[in-house]
Each structure stands twice: as C-alpha cells, then as structure tokens.
C-alpha cells in the first residue's frame, strides 16, 4: 500500500510537503526546491532535519504567481524582488 496521501486529502490539508506540492501544481520537484532555497516559498520546519511543511493555500498561490511572472518574461531576481514587495 502506498504511503502517499490521496489528492483529496492533500487538497484540504493546511500543510503539505514539497512532494505533495509537486502533485498539486504540476511543478517539478527541482524547481520547487530551488524556489524554496531562494526564499521564494514560505515554509515551516520544526528542526533542521525534519520535513519542511508548506502552508498549502499560501504556497500554491505563490507558485502560481511565480509561474505567471515567469510567463511574462521576468527573471528569477526580478520575481524575488516583486515577491518581497508584497
């Protein structure tokens, strides 16, 4: 049996993992990891070695915003600047 949560469960969860964000947004894992490391995605982490938990609604909205800005031709540094202004 798979340990993965169903999309129905993920879709109503307050917090999700990066792997679940991949499933929710269709983004690549490496892309989301990069955004996280660049400080573009909000997350909580209890301790250094524990899984990062992302607030689902806020993070999905942020990923959508980043994708839209990329579509409009903004570079990552430009996107980061815009996100910090919000």
Short mmCIF file of N, CA, C and O in Angstrom, two decimals:
data_model
loop_
_atom_site.label_atom_id
_atom_site.label_comp_id
_atom_site.label_asym_id
_atom_site.label_seq_id
_atom_site.Cartn_x
_atom_site.Cartn_y
_atom_site.Cartn_z
N UNK A 1 0.83 -1.19 0.00
CA UNK A 1 0.00 0.00 0.00
C UNK A 1 0.88 1.26 0.00
O UNK A 1 1.87 1.32 0.69
N UNK A 2 0.47 2.23 -0.76
CA UNK A 2 1.23 3.47 -0.89
C UNK A 2 1.11 4.32 0.37
O UNK A 2 0.05 4.40 0.97
N UNK A 3 2.21 4.97 0.74
CA UNK A 3 2.18 5.85 1.90
C UNK A 3 1.75 7.26 1.51
O UNK A 3 1.56 8.10 2.35
N UNK A 4 1.63 7.49 0.20
CA UNK A 4 1.22 8.81 -0.27
C UNK A 4 -0.21 9.10 0.15
O UNK A 4 -1.06 8.23 0.09
N UNK A 5 -0.45 10.34 0.52
CA UNK A 5 -1.82 10.74 0.82
C UNK A 5 -2.56 10.95 -0.49
O UNK A 5 -1.95 11.28 -1.50
N UNK A 6 -3.85 10.76 -0.45
CA UNK A 6 -4.65 10.96 -1.66
C UNK A 6 -4.71 12.45 -1.99
O UNK A 6 -4.57 13.29 -1.11
N UNK A 7 -4.92 12.76 -3.26
CA UNK A 7 -5.04 14.15 -3.67
C UNK A 7 -6.20 14.84 -2.96
O UNK A 7 -6.13 16.02 -2.66
N UNK A 8 -7.25 14.08 -2.67
CA UNK A 8 -8.39 14.66 -1.94
C UNK A 8 -7.95 15.14 -0.56
O UNK A 8 -8.31 16.22 -0.13
N UNK A 9 -7.16 14.32 0.12
CA UNK A 9 -6.66 14.69 1.45
C UNK A 9 -5.70 15.88 1.37
O UNK A 9 -5.76 16.80 2.17
N UNK A 10 -4.79 15.81 0.38
CA UNK A 10 -3.81 16.88 0.21
C UNK A 10 -4.53 18.20 -0.06
O UNK A 10 -4.17 19.24 0.48
N UNK A 11 -5.56 18.15 -0.90
CA UNK A 11 -6.26 19.36 -1.34
C UNK A 11 -6.97 20.10 -0.21
O UNK A 11 -7.31 21.27 -0.35
N UNK A 12 -7.17 19.43 0.92
CA UNK A 12 -7.83 20.10 2.06
C UNK A 12 -6.90 20.25 3.26
O UNK A 12 -7.31 20.77 4.29
N UNK A 13 -5.67 19.81 3.13
CA UNK A 13 -4.72 19.90 4.23
C UNK A 13 -4.25 21.32 4.44
O UNK A 13 -4.08 22.06 3.48
N UNK A 14 -4.02 21.67 5.69
CA UNK A 14 -3.48 23.00 5.98
C UNK A 14 -2.02 23.07 5.54
O UNK A 14 -1.58 24.07 4.99
N UNK A 15 -1.28 21.97 5.77
CA UNK A 15 0.13 21.93 5.41
C UNK A 15 0.40 20.76 4.48
O UNK A 15 -0.22 19.71 4.60
N UNK A 16 1.35 20.97 3.56
CA UNK A 16 1.72 19.92 2.61
C UNK A 16 3.24 19.84 2.51
O UNK A 16 3.94 20.77 2.89
N UNK A 17 3.72 18.72 1.99
CA UNK A 17 5.15 18.54 1.77
C UNK A 17 5.50 19.04 0.37
O UNK A 17 4.61 19.27 -0.46
N UNK A 18 6.78 19.14 0.08
CA UNK A 18 7.21 19.58 -1.24
C UNK A 18 6.75 18.58 -2.31
O UNK A 18 6.31 18.96 -3.40
N UNK A 19 6.77 17.29 -1.97
CA UNK A 19 6.31 16.26 -2.90
C UNK A 19 4.83 16.41 -3.22
O UNK A 19 4.39 16.21 -4.35
N UNK A 20 4.06 16.79 -2.20
CA UNK A 20 2.63 17.00 -2.41
C UNK A 20 2.38 18.26 -3.23
O UNK A 20 1.47 18.31 -4.05
N UNK A 21 3.24 19.27 -3.06
CA UNK A 21 3.14 20.49 -3.88
C UNK A 21 3.40 20.17 -5.34
O UNK A 21 2.76 20.74 -6.23
N UNK A 22 4.33 19.25 -5.59
CA UNK A 22 4.61 18.82 -6.97
C UNK A 22 3.32 18.27 -7.58
O UNK A 22 2.95 18.63 -8.70
N UNK A 23 2.62 17.43 -6.82
CA UNK A 23 1.37 16.82 -7.32
C UNK A 23 0.27 17.86 -7.49
O UNK A 23 -0.50 17.80 -8.44
N UNK A 24 0.19 18.82 -6.58
CA UNK A 24 -0.87 19.84 -6.64
C UNK A 24 -0.67 20.83 -7.78
O UNK A 24 -1.64 21.28 -8.37
N UNK A 25 0.58 21.18 -8.06
CA UNK A 25 0.84 22.27 -9.00
C UNK A 25 1.38 21.81 -10.35
O UNK A 25 1.44 22.59 -11.28
N UNK A 26 1.81 20.55 -10.43
CA UNK A 26 2.40 20.06 -11.67
C UNK A 26 3.81 20.60 -11.90
O UNK A 26 4.36 20.45 -12.97
N UNK A 27 4.37 21.25 -10.88
CA UNK A 27 5.73 21.77 -10.99
C UNK A 27 6.74 20.65 -10.77
O UNK A 27 6.40 19.63 -10.17
N UNK A 28 7.96 20.85 -11.22
CA UNK A 28 8.99 19.85 -10.97
C UNK A 28 9.54 20.01 -9.55
O UNK A 28 9.63 21.12 -9.04
N UNK A 29 9.91 18.88 -8.96
CA UNK A 29 10.47 18.89 -7.61
C UNK A 29 11.68 19.82 -7.54
O UNK A 29 11.79 20.64 -6.63
N UNK A 30 12.57 19.71 -8.52
CA UNK A 30 13.80 20.52 -8.52
C UNK A 30 13.47 22.01 -8.57
O UNK A 30 14.16 22.82 -7.94
N UNK A 31 12.42 22.37 -9.30
CA UNK A 31 12.00 23.77 -9.41
C UNK A 31 11.53 24.28 -8.06
O UNK A 31 11.93 25.35 -7.60
N UNK A 32 10.67 23.49 -7.40
CA UNK A 32 10.14 23.91 -6.09
C UNK A 32 11.24 23.96 -5.04
O UNK A 32 11.24 24.84 -4.18
N UNK A 33 12.19 23.04 -5.13
CA UNK A 33 13.31 23.04 -4.19
C UNK A 33 14.13 24.33 -4.39
O UNK A 33 14.53 24.99 -3.43
N UNK A 34 14.35 24.68 -5.64
CA UNK A 34 15.09 25.91 -5.97
C UNK A 34 14.36 27.13 -5.41
O UNK A 34 14.96 27.98 -4.75
N UNK A 35 13.05 27.23 -5.66
CA UNK A 35 12.27 28.36 -5.15
C UNK A 35 12.36 28.44 -3.64
O UNK A 35 12.47 29.52 -3.06
N UNK A 36 12.32 27.27 -2.98
CA UNK A 36 12.39 27.23 -1.52
C UNK A 36 13.75 27.75 -1.05
O UNK A 36 13.84 28.59 -0.15
N UNK A 37 14.82 27.26 -1.69
CA UNK A 37 16.17 27.66 -1.29
C UNK A 37 16.44 29.13 -1.57
O UNK A 37 17.23 29.76 -0.89
N UNK A 38 15.74 29.68 -2.56
CA UNK A 38 15.87 31.11 -2.90
C UNK A 38 15.00 31.98 -1.99
O UNK A 38 14.96 33.19 -2.15
N UNK A 39 14.26 31.33 -1.08
CA UNK A 39 13.42 32.09 -0.15
C UNK A 39 12.12 32.58 -0.76
O UNK A 39 11.50 33.51 -0.27
N UNK A 40 11.71 31.95 -1.86
CA UNK A 40 10.51 32.39 -2.57
C UNK A 40 9.24 31.70 -2.09
O UNK A 40 8.14 32.16 -2.38
N UNK A 41 9.38 30.58 -1.39
CA UNK A 41 8.22 29.85 -0.90
C UNK A 41 8.24 29.80 0.62
O UNK A 41 9.26 29.44 1.22
N UNK A 42 7.13 30.12 1.26
CA UNK A 42 7.07 30.10 2.73
C UNK A 42 6.97 28.67 3.24
O UNK A 42 6.24 27.86 2.68
N UNK A 43 7.72 28.35 4.28
CA UNK A 43 7.60 27.01 4.89
C UNK A 43 7.92 27.08 6.36
O UNK A 43 8.48 28.05 6.84
N UNK A 44 7.54 26.02 7.05
CA UNK A 44 7.88 25.88 8.47
C UNK A 44 8.67 24.60 8.62
O UNK A 44 8.45 23.63 7.90
N UNK A 45 9.61 24.63 9.53
CA UNK A 45 10.43 23.45 9.78
C UNK A 45 10.71 23.40 11.27
O UNK A 45 11.28 24.33 11.82
N UNK A 46 10.25 22.33 11.90
CA UNK A 46 10.40 22.22 13.36
C UNK A 46 11.88 22.24 13.76
O UNK A 46 12.30 23.03 14.55
N UNK A 47 12.64 21.34 13.16
CA UNK A 47 14.08 21.28 13.44
C UNK A 47 14.81 21.07 12.13
O UNK A 47 14.22 20.71 11.13
N UNK A 48 16.10 21.30 12.16
CA UNK A 48 16.95 21.20 10.97
C UNK A 48 16.62 19.98 10.10
O UNK A 48 16.49 20.11 8.90
N UNK A 49 16.53 18.81 10.70
CA UNK A 49 16.43 17.57 9.92
C UNK A 49 15.01 17.11 9.63
O UNK A 49 14.80 16.07 9.04
N UNK A 50 14.01 17.89 10.06
CA UNK A 50 12.64 17.48 9.82
C UNK A 50 12.11 18.02 8.49
O UNK A 50 12.62 19.00 7.96
N UNK A 51 11.09 17.36 8.00
CA UNK A 51 10.46 17.74 6.74
C UNK A 51 9.93 19.17 6.80
O UNK A 51 9.35 19.58 7.79
N UNK A 52 10.15 19.90 5.72
CA UNK A 52 9.59 21.24 5.62
C UNK A 52 8.10 21.11 5.35
O UNK A 52 7.69 20.30 4.53
N UNK A 53 7.32 21.90 6.06
CA UNK A 53 5.87 21.90 5.86
C UNK A 53 5.49 23.24 5.25
O UNK A 53 5.88 24.28 5.74
N UNK A 54 4.75 23.16 4.16
CA UNK A 54 4.34 24.36 3.45
C UNK A 54 2.86 24.63 3.70
O UNK A 54 2.05 23.72 3.56
N UNK A 55 2.50 25.88 4.06
CA UNK A 55 1.07 26.20 4.18
C UNK A 55 0.46 26.10 2.77
O UNK A 55 0.84 26.87 1.89
N UNK A 56 -0.43 25.15 2.57
CA UNK A 56 -0.90 24.80 1.23
C UNK A 56 -1.45 25.99 0.43
O UNK A 56 -0.95 26.25 -0.66
N UNK A 57 -2.45 26.67 0.94
CA UNK A 57 -3.10 27.72 0.16
C UNK A 57 -2.13 28.83 -0.24
O UNK A 57 -2.07 29.23 -1.39
N UNK A 58 -1.38 29.29 0.73
CA UNK A 58 -0.42 30.38 0.52
C UNK A 58 0.66 29.97 -0.49
O UNK A 58 1.02 30.74 -1.38
N UNK A 59 1.15 28.74 -0.35
CA UNK A 59 2.25 28.29 -1.20
C UNK A 59 1.78 28.03 -2.63
O UNK A 59 2.48 28.39 -3.58
N UNK A 60 0.62 27.41 -2.79
CA UNK A 60 0.09 27.16 -4.14
C UNK A 60 -0.15 28.50 -4.85
O UNK A 60 0.19 28.66 -6.01
N UNK A 61 -0.69 29.48 -4.10
CA UNK A 61 -0.91 30.81 -4.67
C UNK A 61 0.42 31.44 -5.09
O UNK A 61 0.53 32.05 -6.16
N UNK A 62 1.43 31.26 -4.26
CA UNK A 62 2.76 31.83 -4.55
C UNK A 62 3.37 31.16 -5.79
O UNK A 62 3.93 31.83 -6.65
N UNK A 63 3.25 29.84 -5.90
CA UNK A 63 3.79 29.12 -7.06
C UNK A 63 3.08 29.60 -8.33
O UNK A 63 3.73 29.85 -9.35
N UNK A 64 1.78 29.76 -8.27
CA UNK A 64 1.00 30.26 -9.41
C UNK A 64 1.48 31.65 -9.81
O UNK A 64 1.66 31.94 -11.00
N UNK A 65 1.73 32.49 -8.82
CA UNK A 65 2.22 33.85 -9.06
C UNK A 65 3.59 33.82 -9.73
O UNK A 65 3.83 34.54 -10.70
N UNK A 66 4.48 32.98 -9.23
CA UNK A 66 5.83 32.86 -9.80
C UNK A 66 5.72 32.39 -11.26
O UNK A 66 6.38 32.94 -12.15
N UNK A 67 4.88 31.38 -11.51
CA UNK A 67 4.71 30.85 -12.87
C UNK A 67 4.20 31.93 -13.81
O UNK A 67 4.65 32.04 -14.95
N UNK A 68 3.26 32.73 -13.33
CA UNK A 68 2.69 33.82 -14.14
C UNK A 68 3.76 34.86 -14.47
O UNK A 68 3.88 35.31 -15.61
N UNK A 69 4.55 35.24 -13.48
CA UNK A 69 5.62 36.22 -13.70
C UNK A 69 6.67 35.68 -14.67
O UNK A 69 7.17 36.41 -15.52
N UNK A 70 6.98 34.38 -14.55
CA UNK A 70 7.94 33.77 -15.49
C UNK A 70 7.38 33.79 -16.91
O UNK A 70 8.10 34.06 -17.86
N UNK A 71 6.07 33.50 -17.03
CA UNK A 71 5.41 33.54 -18.34
C UNK A 71 5.51 34.93 -18.97
O UNK A 71 5.62 35.07 -20.17
N UNK A 72 5.46 35.94 -18.11
CA UNK A 72 5.53 37.32 -18.60
C UNK A 72 6.96 37.76 -18.89
O UNK A 72 7.20 38.90 -19.26
N UNK A 73 7.92 36.85 -18.65
CA UNK A 73 9.30 37.14 -19.02
C UNK A 73 10.19 37.69 -17.91
O UNK A 73 11.31 38.12 -18.17
N UNK A 74 9.70 37.69 -16.67
CA UNK A 74 10.53 38.18 -15.57
C UNK A 74 11.60 37.15 -15.22
O UNK A 74 11.35 35.95 -15.28
N UNK A 75 12.77 37.65 -14.82
CA UNK A 75 13.86 36.76 -14.38
C UNK A 75 13.63 36.41 -12.91
O UNK A 75 12.84 37.06 -12.22
N UNK A 76 14.33 35.39 -12.42
CA UNK A 76 14.21 34.99 -11.01
C UNK A 76 14.55 36.16 -10.08
O UNK A 76 13.78 36.44 -9.16
N UNK A 77 15.66 36.89 -10.30
CA UNK A 77 15.94 38.04 -9.40
C UNK A 77 14.81 39.07 -9.41
O UNK A 77 14.45 39.62 -8.37
N UNK A 78 14.22 39.32 -10.58
CA UNK A 78 13.11 40.28 -10.68
C UNK A 78 11.88 39.75 -9.93
O UNK A 78 11.20 40.50 -9.23
N UNK A 79 11.62 38.46 -10.07
CA UNK A 79 10.48 37.85 -9.40
C UNK A 79 10.67 37.93 -7.88
O UNK A 79 9.76 38.29 -7.15
N UNK A 80 11.88 37.61 -7.42
CA UNK A 80 12.17 37.67 -5.98
C UNK A 80 11.92 39.07 -5.43
O UNK A 80 11.31 39.24 -4.38
N UNK A 81 12.35 40.07 -6.19
CA UNK A 81 12.16 41.47 -5.78
C UNK A 81 10.66 41.79 -5.68
O UNK A 81 10.21 42.39 -4.71
N UNK A 82 9.89 41.38 -6.68
CA UNK A 82 8.45 41.63 -6.69
C UNK A 82 7.76 40.92 -5.52
O UNK A 82 6.87 41.49 -4.90
N UNK A 83 8.18 39.70 -5.23
CA UNK A 83 7.57 38.94 -4.13
C UNK A 83 7.85 39.60 -2.79
O UNK A 83 7.02 39.53 -1.89
N UNK A 84 9.02 40.19 -2.65
CA UNK A 84 9.38 40.83 -1.38
C UNK A 84 8.61 42.12 -1.16
O UNK A 84 8.46 42.57 -0.04
N UNK A 85 8.10 42.70 -2.23
CA UNK A 85 7.35 43.97 -2.12
C UNK A 85 5.94 43.74 -1.61
O UNK A 85 5.29 44.66 -1.15
N UNK A 86 5.46 42.50 -1.71
CA UNK A 86 4.07 42.20 -1.32
C UNK A 86 3.93 42.17 0.19
O UNK A 86 4.77 41.72 0.89
#
